[in-house]
PDB file of C-alpha atoms in Angstrom:
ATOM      1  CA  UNK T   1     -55.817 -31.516   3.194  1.00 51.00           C
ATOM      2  CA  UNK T   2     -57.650 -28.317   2.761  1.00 50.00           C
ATOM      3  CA  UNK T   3     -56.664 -26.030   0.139  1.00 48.00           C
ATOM      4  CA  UNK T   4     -56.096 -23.592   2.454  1.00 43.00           C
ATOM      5  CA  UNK T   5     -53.647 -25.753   4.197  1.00 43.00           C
ATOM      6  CA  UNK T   6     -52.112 -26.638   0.823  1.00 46.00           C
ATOM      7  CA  UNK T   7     -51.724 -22.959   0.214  1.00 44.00           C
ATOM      8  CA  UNK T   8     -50.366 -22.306   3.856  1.00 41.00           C
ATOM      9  CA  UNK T   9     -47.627 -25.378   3.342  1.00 45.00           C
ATOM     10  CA  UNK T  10     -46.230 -24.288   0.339  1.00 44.00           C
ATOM     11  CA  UNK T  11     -45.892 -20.709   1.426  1.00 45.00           C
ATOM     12  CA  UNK T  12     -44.303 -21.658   4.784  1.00 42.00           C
ATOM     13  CA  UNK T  13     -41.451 -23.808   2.469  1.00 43.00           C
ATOM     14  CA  UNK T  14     -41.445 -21.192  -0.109  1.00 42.00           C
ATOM     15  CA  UNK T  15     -40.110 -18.892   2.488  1.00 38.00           C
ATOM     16  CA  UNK T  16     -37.741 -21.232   4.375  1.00 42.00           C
ATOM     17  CA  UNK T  17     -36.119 -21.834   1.184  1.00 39.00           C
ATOM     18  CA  UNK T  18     -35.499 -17.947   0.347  1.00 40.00           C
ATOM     19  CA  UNK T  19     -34.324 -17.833   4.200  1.00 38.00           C
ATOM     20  CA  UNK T  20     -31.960 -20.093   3.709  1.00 40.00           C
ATOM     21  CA  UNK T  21     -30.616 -19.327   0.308  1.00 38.00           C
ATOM     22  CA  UNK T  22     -29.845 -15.253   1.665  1.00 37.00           C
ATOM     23  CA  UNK T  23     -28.229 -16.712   4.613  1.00 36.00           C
ATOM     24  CA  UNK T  24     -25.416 -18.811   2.632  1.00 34.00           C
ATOM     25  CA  UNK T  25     -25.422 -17.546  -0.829  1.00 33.00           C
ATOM     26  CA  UNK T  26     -27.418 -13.896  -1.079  1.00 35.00           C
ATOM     27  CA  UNK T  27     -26.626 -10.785  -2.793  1.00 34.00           C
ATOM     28  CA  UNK T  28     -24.313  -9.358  -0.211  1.00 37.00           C
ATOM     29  CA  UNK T  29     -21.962 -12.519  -0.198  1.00 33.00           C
ATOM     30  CA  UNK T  30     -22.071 -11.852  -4.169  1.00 34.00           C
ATOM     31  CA  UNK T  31     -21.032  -8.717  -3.654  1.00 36.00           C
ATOM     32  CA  UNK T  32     -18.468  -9.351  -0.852  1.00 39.00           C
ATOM     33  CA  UNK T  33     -16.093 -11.660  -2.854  1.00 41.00           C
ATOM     34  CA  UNK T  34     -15.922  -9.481  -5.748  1.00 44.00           C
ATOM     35  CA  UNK T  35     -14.837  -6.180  -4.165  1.00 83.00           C
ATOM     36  CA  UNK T  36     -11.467  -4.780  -5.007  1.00 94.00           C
ATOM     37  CA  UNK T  37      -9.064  -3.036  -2.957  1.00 97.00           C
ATOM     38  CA  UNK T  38      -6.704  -0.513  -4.616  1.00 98.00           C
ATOM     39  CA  UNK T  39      -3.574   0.281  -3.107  1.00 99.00           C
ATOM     40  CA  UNK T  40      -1.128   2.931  -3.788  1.00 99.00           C
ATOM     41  CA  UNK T  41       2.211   3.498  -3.121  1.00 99.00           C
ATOM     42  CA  UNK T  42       3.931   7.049  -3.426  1.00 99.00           C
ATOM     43  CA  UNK T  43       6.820   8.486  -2.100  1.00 98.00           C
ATOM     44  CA  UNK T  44       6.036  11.679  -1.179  1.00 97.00           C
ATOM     45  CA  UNK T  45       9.559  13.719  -1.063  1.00 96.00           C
ATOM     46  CA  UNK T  46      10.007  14.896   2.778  1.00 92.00           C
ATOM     47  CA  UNK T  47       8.812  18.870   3.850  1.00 90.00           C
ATOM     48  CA  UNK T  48      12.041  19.702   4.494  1.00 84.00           C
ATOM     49  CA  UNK T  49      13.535  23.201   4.034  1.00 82.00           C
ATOM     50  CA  UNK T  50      15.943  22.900   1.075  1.00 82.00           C
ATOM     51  CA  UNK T  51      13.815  21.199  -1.256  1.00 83.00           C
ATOM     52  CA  UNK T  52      14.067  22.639  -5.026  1.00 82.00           C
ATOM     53  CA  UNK T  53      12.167  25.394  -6.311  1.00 81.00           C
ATOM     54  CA  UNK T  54       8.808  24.464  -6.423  1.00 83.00           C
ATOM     55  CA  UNK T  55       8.962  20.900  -4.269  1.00 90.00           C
ATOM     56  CA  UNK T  56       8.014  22.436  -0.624  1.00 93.00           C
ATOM     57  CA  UNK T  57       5.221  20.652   0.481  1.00 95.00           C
ATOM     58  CA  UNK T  58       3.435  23.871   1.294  1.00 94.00           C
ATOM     59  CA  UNK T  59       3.497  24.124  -2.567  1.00 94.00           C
ATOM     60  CA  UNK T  60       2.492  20.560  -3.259  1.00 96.00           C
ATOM     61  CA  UNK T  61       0.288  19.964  -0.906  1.00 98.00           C
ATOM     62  CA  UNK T  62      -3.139  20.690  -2.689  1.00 98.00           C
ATOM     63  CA  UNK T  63      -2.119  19.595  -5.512  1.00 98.00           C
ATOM     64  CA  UNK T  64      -1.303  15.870  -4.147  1.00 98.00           C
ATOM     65  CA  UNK T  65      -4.450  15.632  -2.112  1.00 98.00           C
ATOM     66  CA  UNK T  66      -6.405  16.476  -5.875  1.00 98.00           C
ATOM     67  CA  UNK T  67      -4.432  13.423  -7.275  1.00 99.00           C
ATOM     68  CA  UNK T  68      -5.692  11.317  -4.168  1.00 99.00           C
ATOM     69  CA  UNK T  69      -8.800  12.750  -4.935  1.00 98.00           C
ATOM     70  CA  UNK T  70      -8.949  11.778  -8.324  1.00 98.00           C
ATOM     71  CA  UNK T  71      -7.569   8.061  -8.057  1.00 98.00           C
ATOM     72  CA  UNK T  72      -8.681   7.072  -5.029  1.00 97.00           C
ATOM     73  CA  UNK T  73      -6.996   4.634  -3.351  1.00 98.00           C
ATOM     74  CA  UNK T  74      -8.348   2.397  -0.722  1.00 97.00           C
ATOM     75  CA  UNK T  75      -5.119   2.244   0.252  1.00 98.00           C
ATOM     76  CA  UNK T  76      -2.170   5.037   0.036  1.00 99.00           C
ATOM     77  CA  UNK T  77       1.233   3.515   1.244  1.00 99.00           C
ATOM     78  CA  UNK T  78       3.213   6.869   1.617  1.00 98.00           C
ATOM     79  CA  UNK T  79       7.361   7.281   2.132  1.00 98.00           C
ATOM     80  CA  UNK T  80       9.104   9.746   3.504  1.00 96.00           C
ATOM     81  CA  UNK T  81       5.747  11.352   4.999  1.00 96.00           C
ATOM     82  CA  UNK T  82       6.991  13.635   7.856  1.00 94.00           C
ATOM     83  CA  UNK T  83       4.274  14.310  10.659  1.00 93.00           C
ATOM     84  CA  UNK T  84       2.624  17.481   8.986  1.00 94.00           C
ATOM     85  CA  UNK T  85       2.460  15.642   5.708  1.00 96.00           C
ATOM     86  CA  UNK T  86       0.001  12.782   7.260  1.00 96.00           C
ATOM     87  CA  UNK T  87      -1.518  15.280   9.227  1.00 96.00           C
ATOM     88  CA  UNK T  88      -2.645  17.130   6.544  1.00 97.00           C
ATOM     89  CA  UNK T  89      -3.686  14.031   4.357  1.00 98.00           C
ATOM     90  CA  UNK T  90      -5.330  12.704   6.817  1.00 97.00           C
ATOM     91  CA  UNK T  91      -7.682  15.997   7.511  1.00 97.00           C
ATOM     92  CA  UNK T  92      -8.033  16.285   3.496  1.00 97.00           C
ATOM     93  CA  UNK T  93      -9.407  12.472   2.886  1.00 98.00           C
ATOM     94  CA  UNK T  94     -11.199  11.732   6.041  1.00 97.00           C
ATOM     95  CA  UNK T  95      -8.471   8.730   6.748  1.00 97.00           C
ATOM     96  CA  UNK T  96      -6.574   7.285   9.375  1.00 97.00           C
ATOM     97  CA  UNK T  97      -2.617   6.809   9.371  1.00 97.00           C
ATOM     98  CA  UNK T  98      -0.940   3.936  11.041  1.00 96.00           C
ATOM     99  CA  UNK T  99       2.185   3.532  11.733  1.00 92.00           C
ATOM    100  CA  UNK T 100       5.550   5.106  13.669  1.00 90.00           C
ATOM    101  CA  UNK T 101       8.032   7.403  12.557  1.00 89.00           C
ATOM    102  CA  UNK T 102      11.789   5.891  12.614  1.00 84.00           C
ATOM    103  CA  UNK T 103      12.883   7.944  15.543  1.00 82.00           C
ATOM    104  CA  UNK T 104       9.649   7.438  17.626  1.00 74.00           C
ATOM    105  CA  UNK T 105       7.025   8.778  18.103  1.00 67.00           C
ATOM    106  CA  UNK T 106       6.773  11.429  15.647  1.00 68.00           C
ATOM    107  CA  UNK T 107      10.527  12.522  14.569  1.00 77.00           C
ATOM    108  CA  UNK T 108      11.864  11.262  10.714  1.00 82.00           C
ATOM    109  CA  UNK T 109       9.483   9.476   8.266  1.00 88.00           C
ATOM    110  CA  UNK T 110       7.001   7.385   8.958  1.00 91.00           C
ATOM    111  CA  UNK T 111       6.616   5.194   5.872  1.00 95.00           C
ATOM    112  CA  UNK T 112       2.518   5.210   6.990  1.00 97.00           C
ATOM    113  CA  UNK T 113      -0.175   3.652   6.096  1.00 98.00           C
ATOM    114  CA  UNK T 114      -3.221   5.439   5.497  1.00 98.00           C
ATOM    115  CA  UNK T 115      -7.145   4.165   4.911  1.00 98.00           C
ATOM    116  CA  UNK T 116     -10.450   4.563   5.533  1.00 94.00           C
ATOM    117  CA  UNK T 117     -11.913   3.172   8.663  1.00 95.00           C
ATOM    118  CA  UNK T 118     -15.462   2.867   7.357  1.00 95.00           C
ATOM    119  CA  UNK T 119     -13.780   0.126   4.808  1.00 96.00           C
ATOM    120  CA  UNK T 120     -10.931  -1.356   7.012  1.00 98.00           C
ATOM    121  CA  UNK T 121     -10.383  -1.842  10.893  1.00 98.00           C
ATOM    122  CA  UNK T 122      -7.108  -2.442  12.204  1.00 98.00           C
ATOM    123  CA  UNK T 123      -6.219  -5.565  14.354  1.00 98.00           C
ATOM    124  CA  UNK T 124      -2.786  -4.927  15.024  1.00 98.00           C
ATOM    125  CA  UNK T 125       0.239  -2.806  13.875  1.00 98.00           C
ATOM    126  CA  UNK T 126       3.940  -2.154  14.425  1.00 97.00           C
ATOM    127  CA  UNK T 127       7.428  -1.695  13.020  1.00 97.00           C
ATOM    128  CA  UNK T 128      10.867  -2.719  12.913  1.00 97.00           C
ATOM    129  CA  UNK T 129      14.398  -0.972  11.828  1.00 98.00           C
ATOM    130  CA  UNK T 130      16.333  -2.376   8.927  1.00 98.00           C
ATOM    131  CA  UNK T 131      19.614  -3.623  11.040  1.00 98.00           C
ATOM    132  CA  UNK T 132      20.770  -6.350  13.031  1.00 98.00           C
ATOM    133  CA  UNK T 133      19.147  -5.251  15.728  1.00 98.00           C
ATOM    134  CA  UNK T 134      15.575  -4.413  14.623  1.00 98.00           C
ATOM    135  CA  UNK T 135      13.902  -4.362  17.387  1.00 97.00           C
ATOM    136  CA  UNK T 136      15.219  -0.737  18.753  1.00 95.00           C
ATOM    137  CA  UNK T 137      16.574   2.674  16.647  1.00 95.00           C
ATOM    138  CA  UNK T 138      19.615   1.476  14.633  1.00 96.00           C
ATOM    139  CA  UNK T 139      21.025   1.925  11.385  1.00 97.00           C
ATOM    140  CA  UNK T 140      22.349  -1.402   9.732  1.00 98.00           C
ATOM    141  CA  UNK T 141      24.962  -2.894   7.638  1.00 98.00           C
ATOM    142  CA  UNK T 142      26.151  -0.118   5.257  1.00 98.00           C
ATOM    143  CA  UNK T 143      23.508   2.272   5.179  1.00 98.00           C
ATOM    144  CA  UNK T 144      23.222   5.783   5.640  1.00 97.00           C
ATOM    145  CA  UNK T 145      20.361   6.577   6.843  1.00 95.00           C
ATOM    146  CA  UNK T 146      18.283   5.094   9.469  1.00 96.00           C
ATOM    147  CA  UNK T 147      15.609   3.174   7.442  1.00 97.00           C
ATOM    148  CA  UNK T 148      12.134   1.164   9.042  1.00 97.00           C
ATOM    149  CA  UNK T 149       9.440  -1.148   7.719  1.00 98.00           C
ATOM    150  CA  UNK T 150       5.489  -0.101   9.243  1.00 98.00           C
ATOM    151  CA  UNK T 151       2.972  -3.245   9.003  1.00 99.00           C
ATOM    152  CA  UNK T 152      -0.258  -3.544   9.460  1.00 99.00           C
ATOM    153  CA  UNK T 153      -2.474  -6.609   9.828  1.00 99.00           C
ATOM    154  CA  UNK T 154      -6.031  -5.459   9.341  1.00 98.00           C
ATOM    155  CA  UNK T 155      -9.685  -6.795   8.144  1.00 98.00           C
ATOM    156  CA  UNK T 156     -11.543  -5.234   5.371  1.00 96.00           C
ATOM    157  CA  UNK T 157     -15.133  -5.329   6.302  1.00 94.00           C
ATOM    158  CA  UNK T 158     -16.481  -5.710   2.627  1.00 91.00           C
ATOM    159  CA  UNK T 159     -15.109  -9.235   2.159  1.00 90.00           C
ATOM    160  CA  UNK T 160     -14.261 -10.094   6.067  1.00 94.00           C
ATOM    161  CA  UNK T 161     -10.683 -10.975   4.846  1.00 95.00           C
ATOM    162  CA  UNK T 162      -7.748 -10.196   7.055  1.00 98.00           C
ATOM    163  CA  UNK T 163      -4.637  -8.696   4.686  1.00 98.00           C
ATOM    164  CA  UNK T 164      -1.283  -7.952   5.892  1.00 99.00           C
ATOM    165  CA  UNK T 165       0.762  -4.750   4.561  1.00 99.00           C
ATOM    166  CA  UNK T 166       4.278  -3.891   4.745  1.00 99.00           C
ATOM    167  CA  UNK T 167       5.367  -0.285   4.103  1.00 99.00           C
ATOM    168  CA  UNK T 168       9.088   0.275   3.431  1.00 99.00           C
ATOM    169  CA  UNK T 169      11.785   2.564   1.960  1.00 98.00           C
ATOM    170  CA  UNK T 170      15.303   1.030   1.719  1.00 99.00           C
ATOM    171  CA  UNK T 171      19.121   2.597   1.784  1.00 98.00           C
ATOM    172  CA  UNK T 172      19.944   4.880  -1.452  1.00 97.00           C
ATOM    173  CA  UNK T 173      23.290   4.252  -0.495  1.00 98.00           C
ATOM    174  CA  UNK T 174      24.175   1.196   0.963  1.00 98.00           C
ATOM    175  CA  UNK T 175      23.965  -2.023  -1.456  1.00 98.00           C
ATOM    176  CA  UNK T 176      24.814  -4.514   1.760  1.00 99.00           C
ATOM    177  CA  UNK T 177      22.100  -2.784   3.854  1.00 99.00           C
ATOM    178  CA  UNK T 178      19.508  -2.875   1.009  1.00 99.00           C
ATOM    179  CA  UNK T 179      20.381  -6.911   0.408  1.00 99.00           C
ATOM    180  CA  UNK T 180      20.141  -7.564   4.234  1.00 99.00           C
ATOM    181  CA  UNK T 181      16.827  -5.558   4.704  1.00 99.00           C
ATOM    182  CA  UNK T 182      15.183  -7.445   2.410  1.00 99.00           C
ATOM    183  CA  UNK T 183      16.358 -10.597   3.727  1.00 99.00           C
ATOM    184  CA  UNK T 184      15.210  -9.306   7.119  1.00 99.00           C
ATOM    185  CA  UNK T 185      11.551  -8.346   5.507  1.00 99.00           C
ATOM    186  CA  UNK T 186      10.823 -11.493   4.061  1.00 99.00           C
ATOM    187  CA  UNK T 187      11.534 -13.241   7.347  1.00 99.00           C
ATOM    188  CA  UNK T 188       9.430 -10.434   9.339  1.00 99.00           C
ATOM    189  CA  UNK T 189       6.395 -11.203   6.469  1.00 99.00           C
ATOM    190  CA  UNK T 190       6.720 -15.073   7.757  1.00 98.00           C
ATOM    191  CA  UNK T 191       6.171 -14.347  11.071  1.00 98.00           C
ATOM    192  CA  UNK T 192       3.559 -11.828  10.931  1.00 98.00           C
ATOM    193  CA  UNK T 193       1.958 -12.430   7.908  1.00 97.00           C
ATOM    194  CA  UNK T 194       1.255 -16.091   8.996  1.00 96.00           C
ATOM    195  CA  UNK T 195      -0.463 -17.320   5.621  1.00 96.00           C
ATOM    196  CA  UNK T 196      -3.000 -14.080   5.130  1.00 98.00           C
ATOM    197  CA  UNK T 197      -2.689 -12.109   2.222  1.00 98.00           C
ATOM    198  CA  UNK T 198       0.112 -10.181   1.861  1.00 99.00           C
ATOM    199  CA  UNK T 199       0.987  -6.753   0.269  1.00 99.00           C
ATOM    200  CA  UNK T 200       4.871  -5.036   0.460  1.00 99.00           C
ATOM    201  CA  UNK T 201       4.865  -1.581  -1.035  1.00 99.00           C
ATOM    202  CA  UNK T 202       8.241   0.765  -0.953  1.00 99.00           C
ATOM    203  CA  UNK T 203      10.515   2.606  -2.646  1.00 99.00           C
ATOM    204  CA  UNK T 204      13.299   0.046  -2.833  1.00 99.00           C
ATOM    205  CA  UNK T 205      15.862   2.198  -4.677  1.00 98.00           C
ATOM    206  CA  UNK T 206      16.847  -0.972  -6.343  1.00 98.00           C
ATOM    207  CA  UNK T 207      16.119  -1.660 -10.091  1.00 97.00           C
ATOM    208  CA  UNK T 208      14.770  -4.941 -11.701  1.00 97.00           C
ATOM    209  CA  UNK T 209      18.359  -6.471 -12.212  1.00 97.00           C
ATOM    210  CA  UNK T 210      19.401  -6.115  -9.071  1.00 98.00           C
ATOM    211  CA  UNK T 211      19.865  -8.685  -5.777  1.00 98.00           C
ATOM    212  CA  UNK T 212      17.236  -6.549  -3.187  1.00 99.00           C
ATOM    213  CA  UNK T 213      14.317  -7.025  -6.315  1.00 99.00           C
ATOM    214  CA  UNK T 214      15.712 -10.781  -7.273  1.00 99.00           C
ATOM    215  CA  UNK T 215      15.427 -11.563  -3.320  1.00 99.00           C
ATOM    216  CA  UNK T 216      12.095 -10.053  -3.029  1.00 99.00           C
ATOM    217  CA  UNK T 217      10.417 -11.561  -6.707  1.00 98.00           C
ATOM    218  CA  UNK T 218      11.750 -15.274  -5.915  1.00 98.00           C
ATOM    219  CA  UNK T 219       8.848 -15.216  -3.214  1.00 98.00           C
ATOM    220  CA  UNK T 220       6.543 -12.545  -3.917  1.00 99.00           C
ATOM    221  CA  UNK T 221       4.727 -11.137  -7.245  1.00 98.00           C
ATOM    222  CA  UNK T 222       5.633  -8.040  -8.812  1.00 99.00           C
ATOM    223  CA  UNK T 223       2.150  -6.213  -9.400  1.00 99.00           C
ATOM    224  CA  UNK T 224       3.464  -4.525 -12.534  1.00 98.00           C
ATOM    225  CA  UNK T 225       4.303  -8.038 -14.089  1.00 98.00           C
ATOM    226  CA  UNK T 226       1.212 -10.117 -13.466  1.00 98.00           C
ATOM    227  CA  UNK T 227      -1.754  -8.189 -14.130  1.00 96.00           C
ATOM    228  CA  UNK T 228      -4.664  -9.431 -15.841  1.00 97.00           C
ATOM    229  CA  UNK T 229      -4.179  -6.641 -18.443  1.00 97.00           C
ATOM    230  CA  UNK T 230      -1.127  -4.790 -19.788  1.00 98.00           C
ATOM    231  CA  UNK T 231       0.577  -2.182 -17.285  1.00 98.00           C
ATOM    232  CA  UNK T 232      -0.163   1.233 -17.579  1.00 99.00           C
ATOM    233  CA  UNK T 233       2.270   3.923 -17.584  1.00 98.00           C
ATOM    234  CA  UNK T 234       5.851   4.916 -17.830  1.00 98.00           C
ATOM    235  CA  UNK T 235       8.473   2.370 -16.037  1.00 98.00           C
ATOM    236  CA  UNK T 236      11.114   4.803 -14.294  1.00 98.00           C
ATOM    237  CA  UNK T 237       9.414   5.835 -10.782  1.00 99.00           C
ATOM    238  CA  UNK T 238      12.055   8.580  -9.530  1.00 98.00           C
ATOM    239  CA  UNK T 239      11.518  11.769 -11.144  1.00 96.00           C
ATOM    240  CA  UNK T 240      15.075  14.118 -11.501  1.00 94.00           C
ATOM    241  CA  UNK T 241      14.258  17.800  -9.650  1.00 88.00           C
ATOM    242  CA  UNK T 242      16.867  19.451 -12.125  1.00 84.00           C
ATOM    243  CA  UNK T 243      14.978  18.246 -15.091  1.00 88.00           C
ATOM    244  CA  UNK T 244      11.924  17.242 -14.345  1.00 91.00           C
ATOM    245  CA  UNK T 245      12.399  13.646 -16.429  1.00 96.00           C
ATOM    246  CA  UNK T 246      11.962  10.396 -15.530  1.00 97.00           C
ATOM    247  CA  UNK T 247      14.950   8.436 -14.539  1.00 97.00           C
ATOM    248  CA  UNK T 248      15.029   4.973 -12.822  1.00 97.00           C
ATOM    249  CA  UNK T 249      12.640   3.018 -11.685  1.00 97.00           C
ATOM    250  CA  UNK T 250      12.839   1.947  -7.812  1.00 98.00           C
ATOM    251  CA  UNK T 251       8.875   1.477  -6.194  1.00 99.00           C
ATOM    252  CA  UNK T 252       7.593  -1.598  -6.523  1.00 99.00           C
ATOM    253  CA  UNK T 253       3.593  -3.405  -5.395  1.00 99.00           C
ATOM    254  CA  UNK T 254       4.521  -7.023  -4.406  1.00 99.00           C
ATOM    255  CA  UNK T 255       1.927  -9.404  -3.486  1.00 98.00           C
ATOM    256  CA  UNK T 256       0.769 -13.242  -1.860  1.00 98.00           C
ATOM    257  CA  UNK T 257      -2.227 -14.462  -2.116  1.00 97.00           C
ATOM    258  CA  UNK T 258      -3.600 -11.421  -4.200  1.00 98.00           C
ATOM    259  CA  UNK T 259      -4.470 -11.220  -8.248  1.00 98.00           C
ATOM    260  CA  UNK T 260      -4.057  -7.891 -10.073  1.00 98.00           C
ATOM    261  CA  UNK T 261      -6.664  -6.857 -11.829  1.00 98.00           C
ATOM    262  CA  UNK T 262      -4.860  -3.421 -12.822  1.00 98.00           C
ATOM    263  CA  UNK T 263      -1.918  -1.749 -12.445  1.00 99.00           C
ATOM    264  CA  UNK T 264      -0.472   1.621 -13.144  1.00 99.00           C
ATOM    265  CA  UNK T 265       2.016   4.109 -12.462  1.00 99.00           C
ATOM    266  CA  UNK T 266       0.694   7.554 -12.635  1.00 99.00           C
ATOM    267  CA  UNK T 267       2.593   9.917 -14.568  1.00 97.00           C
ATOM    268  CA  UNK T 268       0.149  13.095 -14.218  1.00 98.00           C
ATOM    269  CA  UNK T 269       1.687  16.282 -13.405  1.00 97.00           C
ATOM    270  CA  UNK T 270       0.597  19.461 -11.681  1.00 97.00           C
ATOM    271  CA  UNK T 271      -0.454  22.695 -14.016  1.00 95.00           C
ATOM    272  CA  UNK T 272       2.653  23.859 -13.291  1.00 92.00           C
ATOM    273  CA  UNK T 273       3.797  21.076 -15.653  1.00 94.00           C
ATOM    274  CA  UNK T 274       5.947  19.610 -12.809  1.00 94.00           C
ATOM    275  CA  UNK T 275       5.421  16.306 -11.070  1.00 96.00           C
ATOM    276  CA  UNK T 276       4.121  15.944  -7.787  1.00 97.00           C
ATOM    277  CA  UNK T 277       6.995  14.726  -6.152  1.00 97.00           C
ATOM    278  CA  UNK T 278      10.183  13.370  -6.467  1.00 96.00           C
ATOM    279  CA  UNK T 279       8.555  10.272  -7.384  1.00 98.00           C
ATOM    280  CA  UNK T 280       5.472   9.208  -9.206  1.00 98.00           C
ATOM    281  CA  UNK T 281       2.902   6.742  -7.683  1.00 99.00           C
ATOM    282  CA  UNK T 282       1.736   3.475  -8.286  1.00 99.00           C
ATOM    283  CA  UNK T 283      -1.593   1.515  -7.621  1.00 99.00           C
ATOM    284  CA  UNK T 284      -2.534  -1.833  -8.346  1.00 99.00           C
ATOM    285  CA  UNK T 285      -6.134  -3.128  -8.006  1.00 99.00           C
ATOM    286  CA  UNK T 286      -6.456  -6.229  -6.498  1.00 98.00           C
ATOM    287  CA  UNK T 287      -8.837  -9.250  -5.372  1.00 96.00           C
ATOM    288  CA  UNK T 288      -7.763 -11.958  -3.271  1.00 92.00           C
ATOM    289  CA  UNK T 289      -6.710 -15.072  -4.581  1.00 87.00           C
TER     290      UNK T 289
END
């Protein structure tokens, strides 16, 4: 054989192999399994007219979208977001909000889920009421309030993964309603979550000791307890309008199928010195399993 031949021959292989080796192993594969998705959940205390001095949304409003700004969730799993709230989000961050308001389609809360399309596509969505009858408006068990779970199934298109999320915000007053709802959203998270990864986010207004967290922990990890590193910030979630403390903790980040690589509630405050809301949020930063 020539050595021009020889030359030509081990070029042609030399070029098949780095083919080959992009296609199944290459830097964006690398890349793809590594990427993290953070999610946030925040209740955001509902615009309505009798808030306290200094919680109308029309006061909070730029304020919240600079603490979006500033920790930037992939994710932001809002509660009690009334129509104008997500509206104005939405414009703000450049995202997209899924999900229904409890008294369809626009009146009451939506418990939404909001993200950027240029990271995630959505493959299907819905929701269901907390009651015996979820599957139409009701209120259930002992509750007072009408109260809803949004999902989302949807693929993020840096690691081609489909993820489930469930978005939720139980009774304050009802215990029986609060055990039965999350009965009722661990069944719901069997049937639609089908095996993929799975993500419930909510203010639960139930603390650590008590049956709706117990029901919900025996089957699901508690962000703020498994992380790869310590937790960061303050435990108590609900923040007291007369004093502007820290009280009890009730929002929880449970997870399948996901490890936490950080988590953190955010304590920051407005210059005002008060907190954003009513509640302070959490994000965990995840990778799938």
């Amino acid at each position: 054989m020539s050595a021009f031949l020889k030359t030509f021959t081990i070029a042609i292989i030399i070029v098949s192999i780095s083919f080959t080796t992009k296609k199944s192993i290459g830097p964006e594969y690398s890349l793809v399994v590594k990427k993290s998705v953070k999610i946030m959940s925040f209740n955001l205390c509902n615009d309505y007219p009798g808030a306290p001095e200094g919680y109308l949304w029309s006061e909070r409003r730029e304020d919240v979208v600079k603490l979006l700004q500033k920790h930037q969730p992939d994710i932001l799993c809002a509660q009690e977001d009334l129509v104008q709230q997500g509206d104005y989000m939405t414009q703000a961050m450049g995202w997209t909000r899924t999900g229904m308001a409890f008294n369809p389609p626009s009146k009451g809360a939506f418990n939404g889920v909001y993200f950027n399309e240029d990271r995630f596509s959505k493959i299907q969505s819905g929701m269901f009421w907390l009651s015996e009858t979820p599957e139409k408006y009701s209120k259930g068990w002992d509750a007072q309030a009408v109260r809803t779970c949004n999902w989302v199934i949807m693929k993020d298109k840096h690691s081609r993964e489909e993820i489930v999320i469930f978005n939720t915000h139980l009774d304050h007053l009802g215990n029986n309603a609060r055990i039965q709802s999350a009965r009722l959203i661990l069944e719901k998270i069997q049937e639609i979550g089908q095996g993929r990864p799975t993500i419930l986010t909510g203010d639960f207004n139930s603390p650590r000791n008590s049956s709706p967290y117990q029901i919900f922990a025996e089957v699901m990890g508690d962000s703020r307890l498994i992380g790869e590193t310590s937790p960061i910030g303050p435990i108590p979630t609900i923040v007291s309008t007369g004093t502007g403390s820290l009280t009890s903790e009730a929002d929880y980040i449970f997870l399948k199928g996901f490890n936490v690589s950080k988590y953190q509630a955010i304590d920051d405050k407005r210059e005002n010195g008060r907190y954003f809301s009513d509640h302070i949020p959490i994000m965990a930063t995840l990778t799938l399993n």
